[in-house]
Amino acid sequence: MLKRELAHFTLAGLVGYAADAGVLLLANPLIGPYFGRLASFVAAVFVTWIINRSLTFRNRRKYSSLYQEFAAYFITALAGGCASIGLYSLLIFNFKVSNLGLMAFVAAGSLAGMAINFLLSKHVVFKPHG
């Protein structure tokens, strides 16, 4: 079961990364790499929540409301997001930024936050009843 969950969570992360990088590339020229990353992070959280609730943790429902579940998911994603956005910001600050660099920095940050987000999703947001 853990292997399946990790595989599905990784798939959600890859799709979330695509949403994250895509929104960042669109937002960067308008609002810059820092605010663009905040917008892209929110998009990635929403995309991964949809996939994780539908696939990774589909048999685990703790909340009676989608709003409650998303709020819990978003709040726990902030822990991984701090690692992700922190590393991304450090890289942006220290290195020349290109579109390819932005995508690489998002990937590095995403990997930094992935383990935190998996554990919080599994044991807090989608914790089995009982």
Coordinates of C-alpha atoms in Angstrom, one line a residue:
M1 CA 0.0 0.0 0.0
L2 CA 2.8 2.4 0.8
K3 CA 4.4 1.8 -2.6
R4 CA 1.2 2.6 -4.3
E5 CA 0.6 5.7 -2.3
L6 CA 4.2 6.9 -2.9
A7 CA 3.8 6.2 -6.7
H8 CA 0.5 8.1 -6.8
F9 CA 1.8 10.9 -4.7
T10 CA 4.9 11.2 -7.0
L11 CA 2.6 11.3 -10.0
A12 CA 0.5 14.1 -8.4
G13 CA 3.8 15.9 -7.6
L14 CA 4.9 15.7 -11.3
V15 CA 1.6 17.1 -12.5
G16 CA 1.7 19.7 -9.7
Y17 CA 5.2 20.6 -10.9
A18 CA 4.0 21.1 -14.4
A19 CA 1.2 23.4 -13.1
D20 CA 3.7 25.2 -10.8
A21 CA 6.3 25.8 -13.5
G22 CA 3.7 26.7 -16.1
V23 CA 2.0 29.3 -13.9
L24 CA 5.4 30.7 -12.9
L25 CA 6.5 31.1 -16.5
L26 CA 3.2 33.0 -17.2
A27 CA 3.3 35.1 -14.1
N28 CA 7.0 35.9 -14.0
P29 CA 6.9 38.6 -16.7
L30 CA 3.9 40.3 -15.0
I31 CA 4.7 40.1 -11.3
G32 CA 8.3 38.8 -11.1
P33 CA 9.8 35.6 -9.8
Y34 CA 8.9 35.9 -6.2
F35 CA 5.2 36.8 -6.4
G36 CA 5.0 34.6 -9.5
R37 CA 6.2 31.7 -7.3
L38 CA 3.6 32.4 -4.7
A39 CA 0.9 32.3 -7.4
S40 CA 2.3 29.1 -8.9
F41 CA 2.6 27.5 -5.5
V42 CA -1.2 28.0 -4.9
A43 CA -1.9 26.5 -8.3
A44 CA 0.3 23.5 -7.6
V45 CA -1.3 22.9 -4.2
F46 CA -4.8 23.0 -5.8
V47 CA -3.8 20.5 -8.6
T48 CA -2.0 18.1 -6.2
W49 CA -5.0 18.2 -3.8
I50 CA -7.4 17.2 -6.6
I51 CA -5.1 14.3 -7.6
N52 CA -4.2 13.1 -4.1
R53 CA -7.9 13.1 -2.9
S54 CA -9.0 11.3 -6.1
L55 CA -6.1 8.8 -6.5
T56 CA -3.5 8.6 -3.7
F57 CA -5.8 8.8 -0.7
R58 CA -9.2 8.1 -2.4
N59 CA -10.3 5.7 0.3
R60 CA -9.6 8.1 3.2
R61 CA -12.1 10.8 3.9
K62 CA -11.8 12.7 7.2
Y63 CA -13.7 15.9 6.4
S64 CA -17.4 16.2 5.6
S65 CA -16.7 19.3 3.4
L66 CA -14.4 19.8 0.4
Y67 CA -13.7 23.2 1.7
Q68 CA -12.5 21.8 5.1
E69 CA -10.4 19.2 3.4
F70 CA -8.8 21.7 1.0
A71 CA -8.1 24.1 3.9
A72 CA -6.4 21.3 5.9
Y73 CA -4.5 20.3 2.8
F74 CA -3.4 23.9 2.0
I75 CA -2.3 24.5 5.6
T76 CA -0.2 21.4 5.8
A77 CA 1.2 22.1 2.3
L78 CA 2.5 25.4 3.7
A79 CA 5.1 23.4 5.7
G80 CA 6.5 21.8 2.6
G81 CA 5.9 25.1 0.8
C82 CA 8.2 26.9 3.2
A83 CA 11.0 24.5 2.3
S84 CA 10.1 24.7 -1.4
I85 CA 9.8 28.5 -1.7
G86 CA 12.7 29.0 0.7
L87 CA 15.1 27.0 -1.4
Y88 CA 13.7 28.5 -4.6
S89 CA 14.1 32.1 -3.2
L90 CA 17.7 31.3 -2.1
L91 CA 18.5 30.1 -5.6
I92 CA 16.8 33.1 -7.3
F93 CA 18.7 35.5 -5.1
N94 CA 22.1 33.9 -5.7
F95 CA 21.9 32.9 -9.4
K96 CA 21.1 34.5 -12.7
V97 CA 17.5 33.8 -13.7
S98 CA 16.3 32.5 -17.0
N99 CA 13.1 30.6 -17.8
L100 CA 15.1 27.3 -17.7
G101 CA 16.6 28.4 -14.4
L102 CA 13.2 29.2 -13.0
M103 CA 11.9 25.7 -13.9
A104 CA 15.0 24.1 -12.3
F105 CA 14.6 26.2 -9.2
V106 CA 11.0 25.2 -8.9
A107 CA 12.0 21.5 -9.3
A108 CA 14.6 21.8 -6.6
G109 CA 12.2 23.4 -4.2
S110 CA 9.5 20.9 -5.0
L111 CA 11.7 18.0 -4.1
A112 CA 12.7 19.7 -0.8
G113 CA 9.0 20.0 0.2
M114 CA 7.7 16.7 -1.2
A115 CA 8.6 14.4 1.8
I116 CA 7.2 16.8 4.3
N117 CA 3.9 17.1 2.2
F118 CA 3.6 13.3 1.8
L119 CA 3.9 12.7 5.6
L120 CA 1.5 15.5 6.5
S121 CA -1.0 14.5 3.8
K122 CA -0.9 10.8 4.9
H123 CA -1.0 11.3 8.6
V124 CA -3.0 14.5 9.0
V125 CA -5.2 15.4 6.1
F126 CA -6.1 12.0 4.9
K127 CA -5.6 10.1 8.1
P128 CA -7.8 7.0 8.3
H129 CA -10.7 7.1 10.7
G130 CA -10.3 5.3 14.0

